[in-house]
PDB file of C-alpha atoms and ligand atoms in Angstrom:
ATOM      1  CA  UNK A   1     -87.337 176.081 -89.821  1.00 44.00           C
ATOM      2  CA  UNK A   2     -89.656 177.392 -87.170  1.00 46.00           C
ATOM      3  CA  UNK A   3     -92.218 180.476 -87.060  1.00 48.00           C
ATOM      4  CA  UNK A   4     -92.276 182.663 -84.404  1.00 57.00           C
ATOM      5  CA  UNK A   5     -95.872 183.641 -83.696  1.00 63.00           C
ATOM      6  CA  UNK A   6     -95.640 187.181 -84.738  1.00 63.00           C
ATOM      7  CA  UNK A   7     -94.092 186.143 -88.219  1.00 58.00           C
ATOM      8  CA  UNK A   8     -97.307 183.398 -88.771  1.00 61.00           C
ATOM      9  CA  UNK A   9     -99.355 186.133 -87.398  1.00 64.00           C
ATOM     10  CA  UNK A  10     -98.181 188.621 -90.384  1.00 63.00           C
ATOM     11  CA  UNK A  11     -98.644 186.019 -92.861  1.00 60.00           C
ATOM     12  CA  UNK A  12    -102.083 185.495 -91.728  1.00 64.00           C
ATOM     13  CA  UNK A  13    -102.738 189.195 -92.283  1.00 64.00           C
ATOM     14  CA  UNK A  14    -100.541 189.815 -95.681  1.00 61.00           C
ATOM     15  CA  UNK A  15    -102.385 186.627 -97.148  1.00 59.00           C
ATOM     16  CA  UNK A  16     -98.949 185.616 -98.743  1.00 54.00           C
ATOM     17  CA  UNK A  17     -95.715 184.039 -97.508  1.00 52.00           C
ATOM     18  CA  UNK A  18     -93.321 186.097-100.008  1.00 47.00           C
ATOM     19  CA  UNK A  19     -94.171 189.463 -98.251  1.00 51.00           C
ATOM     20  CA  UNK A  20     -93.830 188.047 -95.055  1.00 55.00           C
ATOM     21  CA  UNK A  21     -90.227 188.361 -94.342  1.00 70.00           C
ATOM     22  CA  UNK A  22     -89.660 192.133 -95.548  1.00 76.00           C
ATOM     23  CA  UNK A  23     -90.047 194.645 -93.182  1.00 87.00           C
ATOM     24  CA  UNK A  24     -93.718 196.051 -92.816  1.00 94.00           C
ATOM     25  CA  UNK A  25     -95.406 199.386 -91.874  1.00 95.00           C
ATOM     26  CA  UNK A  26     -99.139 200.058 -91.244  1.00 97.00           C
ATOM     27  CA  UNK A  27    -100.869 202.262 -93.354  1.00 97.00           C
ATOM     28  CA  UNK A  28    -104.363 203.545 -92.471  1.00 97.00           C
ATOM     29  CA  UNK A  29    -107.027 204.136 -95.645  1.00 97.00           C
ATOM     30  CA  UNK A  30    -109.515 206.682 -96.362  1.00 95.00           C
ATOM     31  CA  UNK A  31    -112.375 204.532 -94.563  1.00 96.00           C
ATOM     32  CA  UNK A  32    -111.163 205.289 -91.334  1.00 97.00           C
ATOM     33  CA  UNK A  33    -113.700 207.168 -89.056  1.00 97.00           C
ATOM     34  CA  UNK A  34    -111.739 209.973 -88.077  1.00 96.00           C
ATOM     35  CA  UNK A  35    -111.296 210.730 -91.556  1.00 95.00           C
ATOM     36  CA  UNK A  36    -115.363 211.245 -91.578  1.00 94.00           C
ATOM     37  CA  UNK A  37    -115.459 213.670 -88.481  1.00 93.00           C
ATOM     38  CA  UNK A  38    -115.886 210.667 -86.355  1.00 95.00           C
ATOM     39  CA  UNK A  39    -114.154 210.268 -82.935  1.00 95.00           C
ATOM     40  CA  UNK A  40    -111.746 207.371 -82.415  1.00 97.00           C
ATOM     41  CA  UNK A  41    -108.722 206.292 -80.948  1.00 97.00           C
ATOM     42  CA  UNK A  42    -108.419 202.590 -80.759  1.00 98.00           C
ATOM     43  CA  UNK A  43    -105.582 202.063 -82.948  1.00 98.00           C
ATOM     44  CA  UNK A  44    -103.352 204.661 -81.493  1.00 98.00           C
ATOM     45  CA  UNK A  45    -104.529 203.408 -77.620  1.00 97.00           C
ATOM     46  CA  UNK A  46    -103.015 199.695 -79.008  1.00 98.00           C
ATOM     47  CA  UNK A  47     -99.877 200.947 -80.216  1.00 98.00           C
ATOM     48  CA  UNK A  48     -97.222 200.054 -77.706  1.00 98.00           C
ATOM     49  CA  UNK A  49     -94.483 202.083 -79.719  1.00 98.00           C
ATOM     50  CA  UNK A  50     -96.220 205.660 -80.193  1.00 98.00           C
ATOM     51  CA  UNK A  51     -96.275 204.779 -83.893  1.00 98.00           C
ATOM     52  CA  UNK A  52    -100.288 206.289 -84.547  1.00 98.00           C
ATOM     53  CA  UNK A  53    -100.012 209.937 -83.778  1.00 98.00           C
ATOM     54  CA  UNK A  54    -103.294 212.342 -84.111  1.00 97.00           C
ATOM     55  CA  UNK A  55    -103.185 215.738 -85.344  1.00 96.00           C
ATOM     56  CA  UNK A  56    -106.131 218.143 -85.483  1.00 94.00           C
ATOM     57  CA  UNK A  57    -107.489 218.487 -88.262  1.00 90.00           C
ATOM     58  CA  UNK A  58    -111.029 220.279 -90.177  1.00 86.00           C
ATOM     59  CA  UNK A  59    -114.108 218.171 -88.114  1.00 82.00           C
ATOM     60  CA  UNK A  60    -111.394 216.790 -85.343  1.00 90.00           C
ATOM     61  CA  UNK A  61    -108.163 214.568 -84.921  1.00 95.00           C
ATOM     62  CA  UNK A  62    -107.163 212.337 -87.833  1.00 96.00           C
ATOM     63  CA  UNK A  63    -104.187 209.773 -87.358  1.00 97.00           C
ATOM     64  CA  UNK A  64    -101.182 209.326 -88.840  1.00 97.00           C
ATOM     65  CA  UNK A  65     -98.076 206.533 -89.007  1.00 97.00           C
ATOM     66  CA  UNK A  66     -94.844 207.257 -87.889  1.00 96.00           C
ATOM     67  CA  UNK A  67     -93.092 204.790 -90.000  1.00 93.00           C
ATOM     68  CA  UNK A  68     -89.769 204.974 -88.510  1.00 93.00           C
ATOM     69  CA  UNK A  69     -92.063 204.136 -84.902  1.00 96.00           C
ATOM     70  CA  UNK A  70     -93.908 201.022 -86.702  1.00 96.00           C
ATOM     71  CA  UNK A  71     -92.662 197.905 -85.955  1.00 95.00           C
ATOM     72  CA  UNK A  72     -94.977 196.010 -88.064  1.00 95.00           C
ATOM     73  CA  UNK A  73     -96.428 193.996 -85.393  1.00 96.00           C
ATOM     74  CA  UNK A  74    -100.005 194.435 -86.046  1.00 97.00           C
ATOM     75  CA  UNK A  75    -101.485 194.910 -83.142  1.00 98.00           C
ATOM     76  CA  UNK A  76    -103.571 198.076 -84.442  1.00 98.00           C
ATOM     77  CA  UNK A  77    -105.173 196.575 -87.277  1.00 97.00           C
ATOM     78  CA  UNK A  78    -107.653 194.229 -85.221  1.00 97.00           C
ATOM     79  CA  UNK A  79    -109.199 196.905 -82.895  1.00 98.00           C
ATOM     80  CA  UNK A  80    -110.109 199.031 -85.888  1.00 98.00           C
ATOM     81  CA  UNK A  81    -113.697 199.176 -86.378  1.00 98.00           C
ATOM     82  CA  UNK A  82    -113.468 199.480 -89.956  1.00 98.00           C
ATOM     83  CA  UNK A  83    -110.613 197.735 -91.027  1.00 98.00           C
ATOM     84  CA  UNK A  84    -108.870 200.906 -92.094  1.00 98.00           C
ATOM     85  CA  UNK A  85    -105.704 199.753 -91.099  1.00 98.00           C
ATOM     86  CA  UNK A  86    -103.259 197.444 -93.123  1.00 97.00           C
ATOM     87  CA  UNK A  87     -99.612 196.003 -92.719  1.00 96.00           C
ATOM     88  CA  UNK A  88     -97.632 196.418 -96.121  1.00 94.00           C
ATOM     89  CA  UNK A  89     -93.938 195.666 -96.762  1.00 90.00           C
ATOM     90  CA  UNK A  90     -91.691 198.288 -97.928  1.00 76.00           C
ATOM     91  CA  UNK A  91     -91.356 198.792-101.506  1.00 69.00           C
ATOM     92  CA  UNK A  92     -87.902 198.182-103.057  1.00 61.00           C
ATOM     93  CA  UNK A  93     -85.681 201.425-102.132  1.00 63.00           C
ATOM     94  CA  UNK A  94     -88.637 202.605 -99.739  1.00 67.00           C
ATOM     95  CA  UNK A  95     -87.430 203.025 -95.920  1.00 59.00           C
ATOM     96  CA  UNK A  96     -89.198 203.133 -93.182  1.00 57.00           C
ATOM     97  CA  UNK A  97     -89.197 207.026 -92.981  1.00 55.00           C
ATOM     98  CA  UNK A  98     -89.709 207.670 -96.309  1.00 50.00           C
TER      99      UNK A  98
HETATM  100  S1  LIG B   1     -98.193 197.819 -86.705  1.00 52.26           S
HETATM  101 FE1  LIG B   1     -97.717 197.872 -84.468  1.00 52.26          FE
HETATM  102  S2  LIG B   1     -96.114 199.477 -84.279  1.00 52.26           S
HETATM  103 FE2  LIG B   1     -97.085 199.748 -86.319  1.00 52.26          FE
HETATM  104  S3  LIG B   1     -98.683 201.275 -85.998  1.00 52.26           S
HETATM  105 FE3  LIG B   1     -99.663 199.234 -85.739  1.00 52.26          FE
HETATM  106  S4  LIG B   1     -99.538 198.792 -83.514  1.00 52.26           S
HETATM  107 FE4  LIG B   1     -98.115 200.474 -83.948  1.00 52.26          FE
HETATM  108  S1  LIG B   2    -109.014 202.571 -85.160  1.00 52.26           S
HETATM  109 FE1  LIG B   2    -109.486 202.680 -87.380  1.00 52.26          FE
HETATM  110  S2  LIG B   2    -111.231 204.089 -87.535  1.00 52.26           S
HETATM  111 FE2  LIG B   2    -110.304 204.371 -85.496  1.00 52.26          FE
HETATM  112  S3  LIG B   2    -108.852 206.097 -85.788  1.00 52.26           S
HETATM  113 FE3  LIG B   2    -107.700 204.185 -86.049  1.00 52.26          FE
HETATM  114  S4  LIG B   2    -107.744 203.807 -88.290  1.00 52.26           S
HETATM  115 FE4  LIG B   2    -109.356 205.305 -87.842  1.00 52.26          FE
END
């Protein structure tokens, strides 16, 4: 069986083959700068599907996933600057706007 590049490319960043073939969602942690009153934008500007949406918040605009958007293709978690951003696959029962 072949891997398409974006499947090897998620089991690169999961770190474990099991996880690789349920659907995943990005999740951003506390370490991201907007968080800490400090302007950014890159993961949102790298999301072709609109998934990372910004909403003002105390000290400026803090991001958020749109699950139901997030295709899981990763393309956000490289440009952060922090590595706030991780892919994780849906828990058991969990959908994708849950
Ligand atoms: S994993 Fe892809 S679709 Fe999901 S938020 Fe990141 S860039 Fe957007
Ligand atoms: S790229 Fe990283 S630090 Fe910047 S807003 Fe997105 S999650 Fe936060």
């Amino acid at each position: 069986m072949t891997s398409s590049p974006q499947l090897d490319r998620r089991r690169l960043l999961l770190g474990r083959s099991a996880a690789a073939d349920a659907p995943l969602v990005a999740g951003i942690a506390a370490d991201c700068l907007a968080f800490r009153g400090i302007a950014c934008m890159s993961c949102r500007d790298a999301c072709a599907t609109g998934a990372i949406r910004f909403s003002l918040a105390r000290g400026g605009a803090v991001p958020r996933i749109e699950r139901e958007a997030c295709n899981g293709c990763a393309d956000c978690v490289p440009v952060c600057p922090v590595a706030a951003i991780a892919l994780a696959p849906l828990r058991a029962g969990e959908t994708p706007d849950a």
